[in-house]
Tab-separated table of C-alpha atoms and ligand atoms in Angstrom:
chain	number	residue	atom	x	y	z
M	13	MET	CA	-19.861	-12.297	4.362
M	14	ARG	CA	-18.791	-13.235	0.853
M	15	ILE	CA	-15.617	-11.261	0.128
M	16	LEU	CA	-13.545	-10.931	-3.053
M	17	VAL	CA	-9.927	-9.978	-2.416
M	18	LEU	CA	-8.525	-8.419	-5.590
M	19	GLY	CA	-4.737	-8.642	-5.578
M	20	GLY	CA	-4.929	-11.350	-2.909
M	21	ASP	CA	-1.626	-12.938	-3.944
M	22	GLY	CA	0.341	-9.819	-2.960
M	23	PHE	CA	2.156	-8.633	0.163
M	24	CYS	CA	-0.948	-7.064	1.764
M	25	GLY	CA	-3.651	-9.052	-0.025
M	26	TRP	CA	-2.445	-12.509	1.016
M	27	PRO	CA	-2.398	-11.925	4.802
M	28	ALA	CA	-5.663	-9.951	4.538
M	29	ALA	CA	-7.342	-12.856	2.701
M	30	LEU	CA	-6.140	-15.331	5.354
M	31	HIS	CA	-7.320	-13.089	8.191
M	32	LEU	CA	-10.778	-12.648	6.665
M	33	SER	CA	-11.042	-16.390	6.063
M	34	GLN	CA	-9.965	-17.099	9.652
M	35	LEU	CA	-12.748	-14.792	10.849
M	36	GLY	CA	-15.231	-17.048	9.048
M	37	HIS	CA	-15.837	-15.047	5.869
M	38	ASP	CA	-16.211	-16.781	2.524
M	39	VAL	CA	-13.137	-15.476	0.684
M	40	GLU	CA	-12.107	-15.637	-2.963
M	41	ILE	CA	-8.817	-14.244	-4.263
M	42	VAL	CA	-8.662	-12.659	-7.723
M	43	ASP	CA	-5.168	-11.938	-9.041
M	44	ASN	CA	-3.435	-11.900	-12.434
M	45	LEU	CA	-0.065	-12.786	-10.836
M	46	SER	CA	1.533	-9.711	-12.453
M	47	ARG	CA	3.608	-9.103	-9.321
M	48	ARG	CA	5.297	-12.488	-9.726
M	49	ARG	CA	5.985	-11.700	-13.400
M	50	ILE	CA	7.469	-8.308	-12.460
M	51	ASP	CA	9.918	-10.163	-10.196
M	52	GLU	CA	10.996	-12.118	-13.287
M	53	GLU	CA	11.300	-8.909	-15.314
M	54	LEU	CA	13.499	-7.354	-12.610
M	55	GLY	CA	15.487	-10.558	-12.036
M	56	THR	CA	14.597	-10.468	-8.343
M	57	ASP	CA	12.462	-12.499	-5.970
M	58	SER	CA	10.808	-12.355	-2.576
M	59	LEU	CA	13.398	-12.965	0.153
M	60	THR	CA	10.986	-15.454	1.690
M	61	PRO	CA	10.173	-18.511	-0.437
M	62	ILE	CA	6.519	-17.824	-1.252
M	63	ARG	CA	4.591	-20.762	-2.629
M	64	ALA	CA	2.547	-20.842	-5.853
M	65	PRO	CA	-0.984	-19.498	-5.366
M	66	ARG	CA	-2.747	-22.871	-5.465
M	67	GLU	CA	-0.155	-24.454	-3.182
M	68	ARG	CA	-0.495	-21.761	-0.511
M	69	ILE	CA	-4.299	-21.926	-0.707
M	70	ALA	CA	-4.196	-25.746	-0.371
M	71	ALA	CA	-1.894	-25.331	2.634
M	72	TRP	CA	-4.419	-22.939	4.229
M	73	SER	CA	-7.188	-25.467	3.761
M	74	GLU	CA	-5.026	-28.288	5.179
M	75	THR	CA	-3.958	-26.183	8.175
M	76	THR	CA	-7.303	-24.659	9.137
M	77	GLY	CA	-10.002	-26.618	7.316
M	78	ARG	CA	-11.138	-23.379	5.672
M	79	SER	CA	-11.216	-22.927	1.927
M	80	ILE	CA	-10.302	-19.859	-0.118
M	81	GLY	CA	-11.258	-19.610	-3.800
M	82	PHE	CA	-8.801	-18.441	-6.450
M	83	THR	CA	-9.397	-16.957	-9.904
M	84	GLU	CA	-6.552	-15.822	-12.129
M	85	LEU	CA	-7.905	-12.763	-13.927
M	86	ASP	CA	-6.584	-9.408	-15.096
M	87	ILE	CA	-9.028	-6.827	-13.752
M	88	ALA	CA	-7.560	-4.068	-15.918
M	89	GLU	CA	-7.754	-6.091	-19.148
M	90	ASP	CA	-10.606	-8.576	-18.799
M	91	TYR	CA	-13.635	-6.457	-17.974
M	92	ASP	CA	-16.182	-9.016	-19.220
M	93	GLY	CA	-14.484	-11.750	-17.222
M	94	PHE	CA	-14.707	-9.595	-14.103
M	95	VAL	CA	-18.409	-8.796	-14.623
M	96	ALA	CA	-19.068	-12.546	-15.061
M	97	LEU	CA	-17.111	-13.269	-11.884
M	98	LEU	CA	-19.130	-10.702	-9.934
M	99	ALA	CA	-22.387	-12.159	-11.289
M	100	ARG	CA	-21.345	-15.680	-10.269
M	101	SER	CA	-19.886	-14.799	-6.903
M	102	ARG	CA	-22.293	-12.005	-5.793
M	103	PRO	CA	-19.940	-10.662	-3.095
M	104	ASP	CA	-21.012	-8.465	-0.180
M	105	VAL	CA	-17.576	-6.851	-0.098
M	106	VAL	CA	-14.799	-6.328	-2.645
M	107	VAL	CA	-11.380	-5.456	-1.191
M	108	HIS	CA	-9.240	-3.902	-3.920
M	109	PHE	CA	-5.462	-4.295	-3.560
M	110	ALA	CA	-4.899	-5.034	-7.280
M	111	GLU	CA	-2.607	-2.274	-8.481
M	112	GLN	CA	1.057	-1.800	-9.382
M	113	ARG	CA	2.234	-0.338	-6.081
M	114	ALA	CA	5.920	0.578	-6.340
M	115	ALA	CA	6.759	4.244	-6.865
M	116	PRO	CA	10.291	3.475	-8.160
M	117	TYR	CA	8.957	0.875	-10.628
M	118	SER	CA	6.425	3.412	-11.887
M	119	MET	CA	9.234	5.903	-12.609
M	120	LYS	CA	11.694	3.570	-14.387
M	121	SER	CA	10.810	4.465	-17.987
M	122	ALA	CA	7.970	5.674	-20.175
M	123	THR	CA	6.883	2.041	-20.544
M	124	HIS	CA	6.647	1.612	-16.760
M	125	LYS	CA	4.801	4.917	-16.334
M	126	ARG	CA	2.282	3.942	-18.999
M	127	TYR	CA	1.842	0.453	-17.589
M	128	THR	CA	1.213	1.801	-14.076
M	129	ILE	CA	-1.385	4.315	-15.261
M	130	ASP	CA	-3.084	1.819	-17.606
M	131	ASN	CA	-3.134	-0.976	-15.076
M	132	ASN	CA	-4.160	0.945	-11.974
M	133	VAL	CA	-6.679	3.357	-13.429
M	134	ASN	CA	-8.303	0.672	-15.617
M	135	ALA	CA	-8.405	-1.819	-12.767
M	136	THR	CA	-10.147	0.662	-10.472
M	137	HIS	CA	-12.528	1.926	-13.113
M	138	ASN	CA	-13.372	-1.610	-14.275
M	139	VAL	CA	-14.213	-2.592	-10.691
M	140	LEU	CA	-16.553	0.388	-10.335
M	141	ALA	CA	-18.239	0.005	-13.721
M	142	ALA	CA	-18.614	-3.754	-13.216
M	143	ILE	CA	-20.300	-3.348	-9.811
M	144	VAL	CA	-22.828	-1.021	-11.449
M	145	GLU	CA	-23.311	-3.317	-14.467
M	146	ALA	CA	-23.757	-6.401	-12.269
M	147	ASP	CA	-26.307	-4.389	-10.264
M	148	LEU	CA	-24.895	-5.450	-6.900
M	149	ASP	CA	-24.961	-3.599	-3.587
M	150	VAL	CA	-21.303	-4.170	-2.794
M	151	HIS	CA	-19.121	-2.386	-0.248
M	152	LEU	CA	-15.876	-1.579	-2.077
M	153	VAL	CA	-12.845	-1.211	0.205
M	154	HIS	CA	-9.838	0.189	-1.646
M	155	LEU	CA	-6.234	0.411	-0.540
M	156	GLY	CA	-5.045	3.903	-1.307
M	157	THR	CA	-2.002	5.727	0.017
M	158	MET	CA	-0.979	8.503	2.386
M	159	GLY	CA	1.108	9.682	-0.584
M	160	VAL	CA	-1.954	11.331	-2.165
M	161	TYR	CA	-1.485	14.200	0.298
M	162	GLY	CA	2.139	14.687	-0.731
M	163	TYR	CA	5.174	15.096	1.454
M	164	GLY	CA	5.718	18.780	1.826
M	165	THR	CA	5.328	20.051	5.376
M	166	ALA	CA	1.599	20.865	5.580
M	167	GLY	CA	1.815	23.027	8.697
M	168	MET	CA	-1.326	21.321	9.991
M	169	ARG	CA	-2.582	17.890	10.976
M	170	ILE	CA	-3.574	16.166	7.723
M	171	PRO	CA	-7.254	15.264	7.965
M	172	GLU	CA	-8.851	12.021	6.782
M	173	GLY	CA	-9.384	12.761	3.108
M	174	TYR	CA	-11.495	15.916	3.263
M	175	LEU	CA	-10.649	19.503	4.039
M	176	ASP	CA	-13.242	21.966	5.334
M	177	VAL	CA	-12.591	25.435	3.956
M	178	LYS	CA	-14.241	28.837	4.038
M	179	VAL	CA	-14.223	30.796	0.779
M	180	PRO	CA	-15.178	34.470	0.306
M	181	GLY	CA	-18.641	34.744	-1.266
M	182	GLU	CA	-19.138	36.776	-4.449
M	183	THR	CA	-22.128	37.842	-6.540
M	184	PRO	CA	-22.070	36.795	-10.259
M	185	ASP	CA	-20.519	40.153	-11.194
M	186	GLY	CA	-17.623	39.517	-8.803
M	187	THR	CA	-18.713	41.802	-5.966
M	188	PRO	CA	-17.679	40.448	-2.537
M	189	THR	CA	-20.725	39.622	-0.405
M	190	GLY	CA	-18.729	39.771	2.810
M	191	GLU	CA	-19.939	36.244	3.624
M	192	LEU	CA	-17.683	33.250	4.166
M	193	ILE	CA	-19.063	30.150	2.430
M	194	ASP	CA	-18.380	26.712	3.965
M	195	GLN	CA	-17.111	24.131	1.506
M	196	THR	CA	-15.653	20.651	1.829
M	197	MET	CA	-13.176	19.361	-0.700
M	198	LEU	CA	-10.830	16.441	-1.130
M	199	TYR	CA	-7.577	17.454	0.560
M	200	PRO	CA	-5.400	18.956	-2.225
M	201	SER	CA	-3.381	16.170	-3.766
M	202	ASN	CA	0.335	16.369	-4.384
M	203	PRO	CA	1.544	12.976	-5.640
M	204	GLY	CA	5.285	12.331	-5.738
M	205	SER	CA	5.358	9.604	-8.398
M	206	ILE	CA	3.273	8.220	-11.251
M	207	TYR	CA	2.236	5.413	-8.913
M	208	HIS	CA	0.983	7.895	-6.298
M	209	MET	CA	-0.734	9.811	-9.116
M	210	THR	CA	-2.836	6.730	-9.917
M	211	LYS	CA	-4.204	6.795	-6.355
M	212	VAL	CA	-5.157	10.446	-6.821
M	213	LEU	CA	-7.027	9.518	-10.005
M	214	ASP	CA	-8.696	6.629	-8.146
M	215	GLN	CA	-10.014	9.088	-5.546
M	216	HIS	CA	-11.864	11.077	-8.183
M	217	LEU	CA	-13.348	7.938	-9.739
M	218	PHE	CA	-14.616	6.906	-6.304
M	219	ALA	CA	-16.176	10.314	-5.640
M	220	PHE	CA	-17.992	10.177	-8.974
M	221	TYR	CA	-19.386	6.641	-8.520
M	222	ALA	CA	-20.429	7.318	-4.910
M	223	LYS	CA	-22.353	10.372	-6.117
M	224	ASN	CA	-23.708	9.073	-9.422
M	225	ASP	CA	-24.418	5.412	-8.627
M	226	LYS	CA	-24.667	5.543	-4.834
M	227	LEU	CA	-21.889	2.956	-4.536
M	228	ARG	CA	-20.659	2.315	-1.007
M	229	ILE	CA	-16.915	2.954	-1.019
M	230	THR	CA	-14.204	3.153	1.640
M	231	ASP	CA	-10.757	4.398	0.601
M	232	LEU	CA	-7.953	3.551	3.023
M	233	HIS	CA	-5.074	6.000	2.803
M	234	GLN	CA	-2.380	3.658	3.973
M	235	GLY	CA	1.163	4.411	5.091
M	236	ILE	CA	4.204	2.195	4.512
M	237	VAL	CA	3.483	-1.360	5.621
M	238	TRP	CA	6.305	-3.086	7.479
M	239	GLY	CA	6.844	-6.570	8.903
M	240	THR	CA	6.117	-9.780	7.074
M	241	HIS	CA	4.260	-12.251	9.301
M	242	THR	CA	0.737	-12.115	10.669
M	243	GLU	CA	-0.920	-14.551	13.070
M	244	GLU	CA	-2.285	-16.479	10.094
M	245	THR	CA	0.804	-16.574	7.853
M	246	GLU	CA	2.754	-18.008	10.774
M	247	LEU	CA	0.513	-21.050	11.067
M	248	ASP	CA	2.483	-22.993	8.430
M	249	GLU	CA	5.735	-22.485	6.471
M	250	ARG	CA	3.847	-22.723	3.190
M	251	LEU	CA	1.714	-19.694	4.114
M	252	VAL	CA	4.755	-17.421	4.336
M	253	ASN	CA	4.207	-13.879	3.060
M	254	ARG	CA	6.402	-12.141	0.502
M	255	PHE	CA	9.329	-9.955	1.621
M	256	ASP	CA	10.501	-7.422	-0.962
M	257	TYR	CA	13.969	-5.951	-0.492
M	258	ASP	CA	15.008	-4.882	-3.998
M	259	GLY	CA	15.488	-1.241	-5.032
M	260	ASP	CA	12.062	-1.020	-6.678
M	261	TYR	CA	9.631	-2.920	-4.439
M	262	GLY	CA	11.438	-3.045	-1.104
M	263	THR	CA	10.044	-0.388	1.234
M	264	VAL	CA	12.257	1.552	3.565
M	265	LEU	CA	11.881	-0.135	6.964
M	266	ASN	CA	11.848	-3.722	5.697
M	267	ARG	CA	14.782	-2.869	3.436
M	268	PHE	CA	16.805	-1.463	6.339
M	269	LEU	CA	16.076	-4.535	8.458
M	270	MET	CA	17.079	-6.853	5.616
M	271	GLN	CA	20.212	-4.817	4.952
M	272	ALA	CA	21.141	-5.043	8.647
M	273	ALA	CA	20.620	-8.809	8.495
M	274	VAL	CA	22.916	-9.348	5.498
M	275	GLY	CA	25.573	-6.818	6.530
M	276	TYR	CA	24.816	-4.244	3.810
M	277	PRO	CA	25.138	-0.561	4.845
M	278	LEU	CA	21.666	0.925	5.305
M	279	THR	CA	20.791	2.946	2.184
M	280	VAL	CA	19.544	6.305	3.490
M	281	HIS	CA	18.440	8.484	0.557
M	282	GLY	CA	19.782	12.038	0.679
M	283	THR	CA	19.784	13.413	4.224
M	284	GLY	CA	17.208	10.887	5.460
M	285	GLY	CA	15.090	13.835	6.555
M	286	GLN	CA	11.950	12.429	4.904
M	287	THR	CA	9.145	11.725	7.388
M	288	ARG	CA	6.682	9.002	6.434
M	289	ALA	CA	3.680	7.185	7.899
M	290	PHE	CA	3.977	3.525	8.924
M	291	ILE	CA	1.743	0.629	9.877
M	292	HIS	CA	2.660	-2.916	10.899
M	293	ILE	CA	1.243	-5.667	8.670
M	294	GLN	CA	-0.751	-7.175	11.560
M	295	ASP	CA	-2.512	-3.834	12.051
M	296	MET	CA	-3.064	-3.549	8.284
M	297	VAL	CA	-5.198	-6.720	8.301
M	298	ARG	CA	-7.068	-5.495	11.412
M	299	CYS	CA	-7.805	-2.146	9.769
M	300	VAL	CA	-9.172	-3.808	6.644
M	301	THR	CA	-11.512	-5.824	8.870
M	302	LEU	CA	-12.596	-2.714	10.798
M	303	ALA	CA	-13.316	-0.917	7.520
M	304	ILE	CA	-15.390	-3.867	6.269
M	305	ASP	CA	-17.380	-3.886	9.509
M	306	ASN	CA	-18.161	-0.152	9.282
M	307	PRO	CA	-19.421	0.516	5.749
M	308	PRO	CA	-20.889	3.771	4.505
M	309	ALA	CA	-24.574	3.862	3.517
M	310	ASN	CA	-25.747	4.149	-0.085
M	311	GLY	CA	-25.603	7.805	-1.048
M	312	ASP	CA	-22.902	8.676	1.516
M	313	ARG	CA	-19.736	10.318	0.311
M	314	VAL	CA	-16.656	8.054	0.094
M	315	LYS	CA	-15.402	7.168	3.579
M	316	ILE	CA	-11.704	7.973	3.797
M	317	PHE	CA	-9.617	6.638	6.691
M	318	ASN	CA	-5.934	7.316	7.191
M	319	GLN	CA	-4.428	3.876	7.807
M	320	LEU	CA	-1.273	4.534	9.791
M	321	THR	CA	-0.195	4.078	13.371
M	322	GLU	CA	2.928	6.244	13.588
M	323	THR	CA	5.273	8.509	11.639
M	324	HIS	CA	9.066	8.390	11.548
M	325	ARG	CA	11.946	10.188	9.923
M	326	VAL	CA	13.993	7.881	7.679
M	327	ARG	CA	17.369	8.655	9.284
M	328	ASP	CA	15.935	8.098	12.791
M	329	LEU	CA	14.798	4.647	11.711
M	330	ALA	CA	18.211	3.914	10.226
M	331	GLU	CA	19.955	5.052	13.407
M	332	LEU	CA	17.632	2.965	15.589
M	333	ILE	CA	18.315	-0.141	13.507
M	334	CYS	CA	22.063	0.515	13.635
M	335	GLU	CA	21.794	0.716	17.431
M	336	ILE	CA	19.960	-2.555	17.867
M	337	SER	CA	21.783	-4.558	15.204
M	338	GLY	CA	25.290	-3.101	14.984
M	339	ALA	CA	24.725	-2.282	11.290
M	340	ARG	CA	26.144	0.874	9.734
M	341	LEU	CA	24.375	3.344	7.513
M	342	GLU	CA	25.365	5.204	4.406
M	343	PHE	CA	23.842	8.392	3.024
M	344	VAL	CA	23.424	7.734	-0.711
M	345	PRO	CA	22.358	10.160	-3.458
M	346	ASN	CA	18.575	10.284	-3.493
M	347	PRO	CA	17.306	8.743	-6.740
M	348	ARG	CA	13.906	10.388	-6.169
M	349	GLN	CA	12.674	13.908	-6.521
M	350	GLU	CA	11.184	14.609	-3.087
M	351	SER	CA	11.548	17.079	-0.228
M	352	ALA	CA	14.838	16.457	1.559
M	353	GLU	CA	13.215	17.187	4.939
M	354	ASN	CA	9.529	17.256	5.873
M	355	ASP	CA	7.291	17.044	8.906
M	356	LEU	CA	4.163	14.910	8.861
M	357	TYR	CA	1.207	15.006	11.257
M	358	ALA	CA	-1.797	13.032	10.117
M	359	SER	CA	-5.027	12.111	11.838
M	360	ASN	CA	-5.828	8.423	12.262
M	361	ALA	CA	-8.760	9.153	14.564
M	362	THR	CA	-11.272	6.920	12.781
M	363	PHE	CA	-9.387	3.680	13.320
M	364	LEU	CA	-8.549	4.616	16.912
M	365	ASP	CA	-12.252	5.368	17.520
M	366	LEU	CA	-13.149	2.017	15.983
M	367	GLY	CA	-10.927	0.306	18.544
M	368	LEU	CA	-7.587	-0.182	16.798
M	369	GLU	CA	-4.830	-0.700	19.370
M	370	PRO	CA	-1.734	0.284	17.426
M	371	THR	CA	1.243	-2.028	17.240
M	372	THR	CA	4.045	0.494	17.301
M	373	LEU	CA	7.672	0.075	16.430
M	374	SER	CA	9.282	-1.962	19.170
M	375	GLN	CA	12.736	-3.457	19.349
M	376	GLY	CA	11.162	-6.916	19.609
M	377	LEU	CA	9.204	-6.559	16.389
M	378	LEU	CA	12.131	-4.984	14.549
M	379	LYS	CA	14.346	-7.864	15.631
M	380	GLU	CA	11.724	-10.368	14.509
M	381	VAL	CA	11.757	-8.945	10.967
M	382	GLU	CA	15.556	-8.861	10.970
M	383	GLN	CA	15.613	-12.504	12.087
M	384	THR	CA	13.283	-13.474	9.254
M	385	ALA	CA	15.635	-11.718	6.842
M	386	ARG	CA	18.650	-13.429	8.432
M	387	ARG	CA	16.984	-16.804	8.103
M	388	PHE	CA	16.559	-16.384	4.342
M	389	ALA	CA	19.769	-14.385	3.779
M	390	ASP	CA	21.130	-17.065	1.431
M	391	ARG	CA	18.297	-16.184	-0.989
M	392	ALA	CA	19.340	-12.514	-1.134
M	393	ASP	CA	20.900	-11.050	-4.262
M	394	LEU	CA	22.846	-8.042	-2.973
M	395	THR	CA	23.191	-6.592	-6.480
M	396	LYS	CA	19.420	-5.941	-6.405
M	397	ILE	CA	19.577	-3.730	-3.296
M	398	PRO	CA	20.582	-0.337	-4.783
M	399	ALA	CA	17.639	1.795	-5.895
M	400	ALA	CA	18.345	2.457	-9.563
M	401	SER	CA	15.102	4.078	-10.725
M	402	LEU	CA	15.724	7.796	-11.225
M	403	TRP	CA	12.894	10.334	-10.990
M	404	THR	CA	14.592	12.802	-13.291
M	405	ARG	CA	17.392	12.866	-15.825
M	406	ASP	CA	18.611	16.078	-14.212
M	407	ARG	CA	20.875	14.594	-11.565
M	408	SER	CA	21.350	17.943	-9.849
M	409	VAL	CA	17.747	17.727	-8.559
M	410	GLY	CA	18.232	14.647	-6.423
M	411	ALA	CA	21.869	15.250	-5.549
M	412	PRO	CA	22.833	14.343	-1.989
M	413	THR	CA	23.428	17.120	0.460
M	414	ARG	CA	25.943	15.069	2.341
M	415	ILE	CA	27.582	11.723	1.877
M	416	ALA	CA	28.641	10.298	5.177
M	417	ASP	CA	29.031	7.107	7.006
M	418	THR	CA	28.391	6.468	10.671
M	419	ALA	CA	30.888	3.602	10.848
J	518	LIG	P1	1.700	-6.204	-4.236
J	518	LIG	O1	2.296	-5.784	-5.543
J	518	LIG	O2	2.461	-7.148	-3.381
J	518	LIG	O3	0.245	-6.848	-4.496
J	518	LIG	C1	-0.629	-6.383	-5.477
J	518	LIG	C2	-1.284	-7.609	-6.114
J	518	LIG	O4	-2.205	-7.183	-7.113
J	518	LIG	C3	-0.276	-8.524	-6.799
J	518	LIG	O5	-0.455	-9.857	-6.371
J	518	LIG	C4	-0.572	-8.353	-8.284
J	518	LIG	O6	-0.304	-9.535	-9.020
J	518	LIG	C5	-2.054	-7.978	-8.267
J	518	LIG	N1	-2.481	-7.162	-9.421
J	518	LIG	C6	-1.925	-6.007	-9.877
J	518	LIG	N2	-2.591	-5.589	-10.972
J	518	LIG	C7	-3.610	-6.474	-11.184
J	518	LIG	C8	-4.625	-6.582	-12.173
J	518	LIG	N3	-4.715	-5.721	-13.185
J	518	LIG	N4	-5.495	-7.614	-12.088
J	518	LIG	C9	-5.394	-8.525	-11.092
J	518	LIG	N5	-4.439	-8.487	-10.145
J	518	LIG	C10	-3.543	-7.469	-10.204
J	518	LIG	O7	1.350	-4.869	-3.428
J	518	LIG	P2	0.955	-4.708	-1.892
J	518	LIG	O8	2.128	-4.215	-1.168
J	518	LIG	O9	0.257	-5.923	-1.423
J	518	LIG	O10	-0.081	-3.506	-1.999
J	518	LIG	C11	-1.467	-3.759	-2.147
J	518	LIG	C12	-2.219	-2.436	-2.243
J	518	LIG	O11	-1.994	-1.685	-1.069
J	518	LIG	C13	-1.739	-1.577	-3.414
J	518	LIG	O12	-2.837	-1.003	-4.072
J	518	LIG	C14	-0.888	-0.526	-2.756
J	518	LIG	O13	-0.954	0.671	-3.481
J	518	LIG	C15	-1.505	-0.400	-1.385
J	518	LIG	N6	-0.507	0.021	-0.390
J	518	LIG	C16	0.585	-0.744	-0.114
J	518	LIG	C17	1.515	-0.314	0.827
J	518	LIG	C18	2.775	-1.097	1.162
J	518	LIG	O14	3.592	-0.594	1.961
J	518	LIG	N7	2.969	-2.276	0.635
J	518	LIG	C19	1.313	0.905	1.488
J	518	LIG	C20	0.190	1.675	1.177
J	518	LIG	C21	-0.708	1.211	0.236
J	519	LIG	N1	14.065	5.443	1.236
J	519	LIG	C1	15.367	5.470	1.696
J	519	LIG	N2	16.132	4.370	1.513
J	519	LIG	C2	15.659	3.235	0.913
J	519	LIG	C3	14.315	3.201	0.476
J	519	LIG	C4	13.545	4.332	0.652
J	519	LIG	O1	15.836	6.470	2.248
J	519	LIG	O2	16.427	2.279	0.778
J	519	LIG	C5	13.210	6.625	1.422
J	519	LIG	C6	12.575	7.125	0.136
J	519	LIG	O3	13.433	8.007	-0.569
J	519	LIG	C7	11.311	7.776	0.676
J	519	LIG	C8	10.947	6.942	1.892
J	519	LIG	O4	12.138	6.237	2.256
J	519	LIG	O5	11.587	9.061	1.105
J	519	LIG	C9	9.826	5.957	1.671
J	519	LIG	O6	10.115	5.120	0.568
J	519	LIG	P1	9.404	3.696	0.423
J	519	LIG	O7	9.955	3.024	-0.796
J	519	LIG	O8	9.484	2.962	1.698
J	519	LIG	O9	7.860	4.102	0.253
J	519	LIG	P2	7.055	4.701	-0.976
J	519	LIG	O10	7.838	4.802	-2.209
J	519	LIG	O11	6.388	5.952	-0.487
J	519	LIG	O12	5.920	3.608	-1.240
J	519	LIG	C10	5.435	2.689	-0.255
J	519	LIG	C11	4.632	1.622	-0.984
J	519	LIG	C12	3.437	2.266	-1.664
J	519	LIG	C13	2.617	3.040	-0.635
J	519	LIG	C14	3.476	4.046	0.105
J	519	LIG	C15	2.732	4.650	1.287
J	519	LIG	O13	5.466	0.956	-1.953
J	519	LIG	O14	2.633	1.254	-2.268
J	519	LIG	O15	1.553	3.700	-1.253
J	519	LIG	O16	4.620	3.365	0.687
J	519	LIG	S1	3.223	6.300	1.569
J	519	LIG	O17	4.684	6.350	1.655
J	519	LIG	O18	2.598	6.698	2.819
J	519	LIG	O19	2.792	7.087	0.442
């Protein structure tokens, strides 16, 4: 298949592009390199020395004999350029990773909030409008987030996107009919950041275009991706994937493993009672492939899959890493506004039914990530580790309930 990977220079997009190319697909990456510019803005960098886009693509071709195309284009800003690209390339599948994906970055200031909304919502809407304008029958696979459901305790297993409900029937004058009417709705959204909000807005755009234009769309509600290498990125040093550890882009498990590697106390926010969904990066690329291989039909509602393999409580992860590495942890004031403690049960039945064999958290894999971090520890800037983006000016909201140290 001919596949465009939007955001293919990023943490998920790069290994996904390599995996799809390895499987024999004709892959082209489209990216505006904004993520690399944000590193410059923040004065930080990937812990691993990622190569320039053309260099890593040349290395892929040298290593495997397969070629990947690359177009530098801003999907949010250059709509005409994107329509022209679609017309030239005529893809069967568009995989859409091209959004600003850090919740803390999205909450830094009004400028960052506005950028995240403008970039993400425009990018998604431009992709949809352009597919219609180019008159192509494309399967759009979008990377969404488990965060659309929110992180209160739901008291039920979170379904894959849709909630079946029964509502009391009424006549037009408001008289109860005594009947219960079956309805299906998108699971009520409860985003915890402006970034997560953009994924909620994306969902509604997808529902509209699936209904109005019969576009074929799959939305993958993904949990936190951890790890750094995949089978393909390990083929050559120059294919190395990015590893974010800074307070804005570093995600919790990779951050803890990096912190353990450089001897920095693990930064547990608040009580560490937050439960989140996780997926290893190798499974992420497998899931994207499974989604591509199982498209909806024209006229179907948006297919929504929960893309996670396990859930964990933040402090349990920190304690596990302390056990296997000898690191110590520190409970720090939570910079975010989020539930201090929550349970999370979410269905991932679709991927399991499609044959996904989950890679779950094992000591071996955790150690592998820690070793990668140790190997590049001399590139780390420890001043970039603290999370400094505050959700609210009212510091009483995110105040820690206990400050302790296990050492
Ligand atoms: P990333 O920031 O590493 O990669 C995103 C890429 O998109 C970057 O290379 C960036 O330059 C590009 N991009 C952004 N805006 C663009 C635009 N307007 N035009 C063209 N290119 C643009 O992020 P990631 O971790 O690879 O995440 C990819 C997707 O997966 C995101 O949509 C994110 O919301 C989703 N996701 C990520 C995780 C995770 O843990 N990393 C978890 C769940 C969902
Ligand atoms: N946390 C800590 N210590 C840290 C970093 C984070 O305790 O040093 C806590 C946070 O307060 C939060 C949890 O860990 O409660 C997760 O934070 P995170 O930064 O790992 O993940 P999040 O902000 O939710 O965002 C990441 C990706 C995003 C994706 C999302 C999936 O950056 O693109 O959408 O995970 S999910 O979490 O399922 O919504």
